[in-house]
PDB file of C-alpha atoms in Angstrom:
ATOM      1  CA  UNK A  27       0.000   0.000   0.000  1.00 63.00           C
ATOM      2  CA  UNK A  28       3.031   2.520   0.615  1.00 66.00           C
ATOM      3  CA  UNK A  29       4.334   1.850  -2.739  1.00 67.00           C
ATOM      4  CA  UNK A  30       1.269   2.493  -4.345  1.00 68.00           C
ATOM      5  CA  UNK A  31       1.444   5.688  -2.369  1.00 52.00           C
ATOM      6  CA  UNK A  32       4.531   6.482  -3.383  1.00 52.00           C
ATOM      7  CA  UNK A  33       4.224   5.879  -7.408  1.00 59.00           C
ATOM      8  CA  UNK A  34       1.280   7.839  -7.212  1.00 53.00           C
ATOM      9  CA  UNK A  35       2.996  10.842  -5.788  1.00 51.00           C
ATOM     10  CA  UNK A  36       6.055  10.261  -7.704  1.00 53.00           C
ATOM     11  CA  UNK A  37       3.409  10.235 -11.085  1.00 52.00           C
ATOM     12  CA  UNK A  38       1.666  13.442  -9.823  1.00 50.00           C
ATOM     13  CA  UNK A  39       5.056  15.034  -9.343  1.00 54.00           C
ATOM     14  CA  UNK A  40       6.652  14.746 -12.130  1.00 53.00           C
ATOM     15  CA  UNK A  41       2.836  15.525 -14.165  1.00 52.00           C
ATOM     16  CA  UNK A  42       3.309  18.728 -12.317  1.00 50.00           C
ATOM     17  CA  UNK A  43       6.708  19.785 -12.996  1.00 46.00           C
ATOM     18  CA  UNK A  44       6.236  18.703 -16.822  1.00 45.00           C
ATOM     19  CA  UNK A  45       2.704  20.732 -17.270  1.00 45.00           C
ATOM     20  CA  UNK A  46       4.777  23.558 -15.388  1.00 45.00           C
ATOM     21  CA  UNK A  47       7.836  23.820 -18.242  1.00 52.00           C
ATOM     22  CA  UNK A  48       4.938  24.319 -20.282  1.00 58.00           C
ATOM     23  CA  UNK A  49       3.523  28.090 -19.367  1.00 92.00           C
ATOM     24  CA  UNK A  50       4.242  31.502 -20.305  1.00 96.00           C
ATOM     25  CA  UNK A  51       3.918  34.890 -18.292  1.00 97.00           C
ATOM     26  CA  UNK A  52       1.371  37.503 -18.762  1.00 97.00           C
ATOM     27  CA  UNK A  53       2.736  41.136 -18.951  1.00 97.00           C
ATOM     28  CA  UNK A  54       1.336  44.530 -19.029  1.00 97.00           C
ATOM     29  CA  UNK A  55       0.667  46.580 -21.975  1.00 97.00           C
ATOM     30  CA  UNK A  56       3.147  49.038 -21.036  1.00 97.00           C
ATOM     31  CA  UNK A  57       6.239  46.532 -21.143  1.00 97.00           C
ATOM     32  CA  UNK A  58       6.008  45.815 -24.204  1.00 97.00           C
ATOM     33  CA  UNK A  59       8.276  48.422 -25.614  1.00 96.00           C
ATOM     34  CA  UNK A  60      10.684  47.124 -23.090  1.00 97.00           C
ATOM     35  CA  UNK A  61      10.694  43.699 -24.387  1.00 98.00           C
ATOM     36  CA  UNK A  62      11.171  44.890 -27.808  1.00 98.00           C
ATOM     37  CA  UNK A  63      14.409  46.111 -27.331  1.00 97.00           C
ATOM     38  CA  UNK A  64      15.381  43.421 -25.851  1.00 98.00           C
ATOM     39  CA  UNK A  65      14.794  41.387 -29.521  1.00 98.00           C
ATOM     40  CA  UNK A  66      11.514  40.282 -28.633  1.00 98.00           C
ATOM     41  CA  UNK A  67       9.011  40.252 -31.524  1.00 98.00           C
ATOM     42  CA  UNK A  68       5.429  41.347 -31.549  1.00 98.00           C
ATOM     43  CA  UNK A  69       2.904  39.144 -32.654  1.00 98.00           C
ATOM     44  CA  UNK A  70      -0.298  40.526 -33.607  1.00 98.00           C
ATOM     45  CA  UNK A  71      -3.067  37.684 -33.279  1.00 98.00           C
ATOM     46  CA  UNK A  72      -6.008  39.368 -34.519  1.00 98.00           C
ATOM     47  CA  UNK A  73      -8.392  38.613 -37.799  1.00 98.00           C
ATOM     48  CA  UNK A  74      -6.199  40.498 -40.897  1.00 97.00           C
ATOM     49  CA  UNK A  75      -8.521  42.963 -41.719  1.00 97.00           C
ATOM     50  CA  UNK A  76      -8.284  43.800 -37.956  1.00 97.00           C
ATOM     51  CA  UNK A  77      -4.635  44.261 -37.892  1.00 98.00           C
ATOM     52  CA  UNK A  78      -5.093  45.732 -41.684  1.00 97.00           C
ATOM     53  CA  UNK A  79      -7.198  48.863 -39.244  1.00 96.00           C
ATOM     54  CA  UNK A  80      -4.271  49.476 -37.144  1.00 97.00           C
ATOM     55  CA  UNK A  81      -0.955  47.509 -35.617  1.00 98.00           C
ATOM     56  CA  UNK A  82       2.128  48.043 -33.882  1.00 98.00           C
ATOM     57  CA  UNK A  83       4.704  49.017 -36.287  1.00 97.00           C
ATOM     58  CA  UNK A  84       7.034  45.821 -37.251  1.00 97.00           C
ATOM     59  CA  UNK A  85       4.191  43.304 -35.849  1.00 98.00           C
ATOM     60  CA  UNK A  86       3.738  40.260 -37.255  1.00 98.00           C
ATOM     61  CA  UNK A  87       0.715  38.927 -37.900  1.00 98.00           C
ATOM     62  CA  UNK A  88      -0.458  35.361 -37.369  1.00 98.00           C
ATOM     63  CA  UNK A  89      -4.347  35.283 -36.993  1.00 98.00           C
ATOM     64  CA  UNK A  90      -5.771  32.876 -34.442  1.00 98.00           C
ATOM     65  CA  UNK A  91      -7.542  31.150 -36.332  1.00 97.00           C
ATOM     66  CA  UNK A  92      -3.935  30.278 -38.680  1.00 97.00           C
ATOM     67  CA  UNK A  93      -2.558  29.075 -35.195  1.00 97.00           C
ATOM     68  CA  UNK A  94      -5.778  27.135 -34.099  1.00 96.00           C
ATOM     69  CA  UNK A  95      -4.926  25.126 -36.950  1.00 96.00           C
ATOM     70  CA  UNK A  96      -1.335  24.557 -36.720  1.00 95.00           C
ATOM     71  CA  UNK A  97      -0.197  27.364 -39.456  1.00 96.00           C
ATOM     72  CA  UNK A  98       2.292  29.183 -37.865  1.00 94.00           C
ATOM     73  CA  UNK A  99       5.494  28.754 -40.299  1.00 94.00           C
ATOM     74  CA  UNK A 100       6.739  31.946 -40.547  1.00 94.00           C
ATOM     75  CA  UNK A 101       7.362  31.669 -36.601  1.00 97.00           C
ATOM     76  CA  UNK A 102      11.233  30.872 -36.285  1.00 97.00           C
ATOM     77  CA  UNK A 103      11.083  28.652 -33.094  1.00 95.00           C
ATOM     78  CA  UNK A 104      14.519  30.016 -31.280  1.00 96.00           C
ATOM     79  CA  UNK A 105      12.498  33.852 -31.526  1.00 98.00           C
ATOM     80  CA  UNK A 106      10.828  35.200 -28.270  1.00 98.00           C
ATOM     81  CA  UNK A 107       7.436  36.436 -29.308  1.00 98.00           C
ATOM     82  CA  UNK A 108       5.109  38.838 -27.327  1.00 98.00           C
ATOM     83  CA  UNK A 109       1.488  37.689 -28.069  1.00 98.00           C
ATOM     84  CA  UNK A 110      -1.299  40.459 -28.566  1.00 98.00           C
ATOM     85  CA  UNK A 111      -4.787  40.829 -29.901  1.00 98.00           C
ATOM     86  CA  UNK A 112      -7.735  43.262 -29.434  1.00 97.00           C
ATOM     87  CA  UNK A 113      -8.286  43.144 -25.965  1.00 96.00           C
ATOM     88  CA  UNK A 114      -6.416  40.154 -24.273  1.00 93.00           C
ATOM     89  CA  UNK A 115      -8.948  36.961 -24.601  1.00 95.00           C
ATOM     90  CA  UNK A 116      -7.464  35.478 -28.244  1.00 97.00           C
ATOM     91  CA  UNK A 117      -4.227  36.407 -27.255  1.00 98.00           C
ATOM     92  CA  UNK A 118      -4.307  34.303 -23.924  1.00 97.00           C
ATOM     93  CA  UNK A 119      -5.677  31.033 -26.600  1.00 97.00           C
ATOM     94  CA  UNK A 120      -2.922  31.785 -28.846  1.00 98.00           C
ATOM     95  CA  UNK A 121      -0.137  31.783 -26.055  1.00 98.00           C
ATOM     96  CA  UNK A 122      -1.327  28.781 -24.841  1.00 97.00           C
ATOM     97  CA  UNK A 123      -1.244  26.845 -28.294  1.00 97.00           C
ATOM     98  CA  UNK A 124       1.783  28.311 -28.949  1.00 98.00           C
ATOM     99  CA  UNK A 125       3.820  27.259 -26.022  1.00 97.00           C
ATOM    100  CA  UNK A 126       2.413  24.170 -26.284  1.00 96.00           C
ATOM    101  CA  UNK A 127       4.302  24.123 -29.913  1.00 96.00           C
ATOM    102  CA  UNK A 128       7.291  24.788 -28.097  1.00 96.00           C
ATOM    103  CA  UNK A 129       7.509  28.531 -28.831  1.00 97.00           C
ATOM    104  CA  UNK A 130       8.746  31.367 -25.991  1.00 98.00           C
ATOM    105  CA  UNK A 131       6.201  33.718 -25.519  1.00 98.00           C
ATOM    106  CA  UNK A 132       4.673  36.566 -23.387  1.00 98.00           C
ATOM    107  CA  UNK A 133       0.596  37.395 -23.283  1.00 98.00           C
ATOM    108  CA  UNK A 134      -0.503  40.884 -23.334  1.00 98.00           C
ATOM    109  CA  UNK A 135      -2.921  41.071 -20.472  1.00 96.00           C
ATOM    110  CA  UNK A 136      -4.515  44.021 -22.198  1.00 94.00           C
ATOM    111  CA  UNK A 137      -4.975  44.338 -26.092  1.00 96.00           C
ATOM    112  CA  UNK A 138      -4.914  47.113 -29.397  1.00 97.00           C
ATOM    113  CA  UNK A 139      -7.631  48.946 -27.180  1.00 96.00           C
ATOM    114  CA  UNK A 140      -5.628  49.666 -24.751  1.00 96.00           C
ATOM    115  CA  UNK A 141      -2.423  50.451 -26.963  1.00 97.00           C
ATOM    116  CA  UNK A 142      -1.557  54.193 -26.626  1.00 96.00           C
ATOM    117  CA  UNK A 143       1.934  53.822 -28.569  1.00 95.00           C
ATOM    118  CA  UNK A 144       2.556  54.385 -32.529  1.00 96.00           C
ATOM    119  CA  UNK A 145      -0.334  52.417 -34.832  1.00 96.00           C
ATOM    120  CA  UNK A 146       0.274  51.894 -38.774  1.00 96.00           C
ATOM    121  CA  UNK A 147      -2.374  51.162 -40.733  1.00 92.00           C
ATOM    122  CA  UNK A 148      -2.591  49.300 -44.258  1.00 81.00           C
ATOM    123  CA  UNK A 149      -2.540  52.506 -45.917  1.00 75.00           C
ATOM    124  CA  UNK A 150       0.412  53.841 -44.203  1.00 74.00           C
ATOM    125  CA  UNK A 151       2.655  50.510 -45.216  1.00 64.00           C
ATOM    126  CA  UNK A 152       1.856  50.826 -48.799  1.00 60.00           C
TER     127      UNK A 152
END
């Protein structure tokens, strides 16, 4: 009966410690810039025609929907990326997926509505 005890809390363990190498931090809006200069890239994970309305300049973007279903190729996997969307929900799904593809990433608690930095539109990048 002790051994059984044991396994079991030897299994749950190392469950535990596994499922923990496998998170990612949530950071305020207004660390972003921060993180940029420290090479981290911005990854915008809104609808295109949302990010088409207004991004942060030199944002990549990589719909959820394209991640939901595994298309995220133009992600280099030894990059740090800072996950964003509109107003913090997609961007929490996207981290999530993405870490569990082995990807380095950040959340945005907040999102675009809260962004009070530089925006570029479609327009402008033409």
């Amino acid at each position: 009966m002790q051994k059984i005890f044991l396994t079991l809390v030897a299994v749950l363990l190392l469950v535990g410690c596994s499922a923990s190498e496998k998170s990612y931090e949530t950071i305020e809006i207004t660390t972003i810039e921060s993180k940029v200069s420290d090479g981290w890239q911005i990854v915008d994970v809104r609808e295109i025609e949302e990010y088409n309305g207004g991004h942060i300049p030199n944002a990549l973007n990589v719909p959820l929907t394209s991640i939901s279903k595994g298309e995220y190729a133009s992600l280099e996997q030894d990059q740090n990326y800072i996950i964003i969307c509109q107003s913090g929900n997609r961007s929490q799904t996207a981290s999530e997926q993405l870490t569990k593809a082995g990807f380095q990433v950040l959340n945005v608690k907040q999102g675009m509505s809260s962004w009070t930095g530089d925006i570029i539109t479609e327009e402008q990048s033409r």
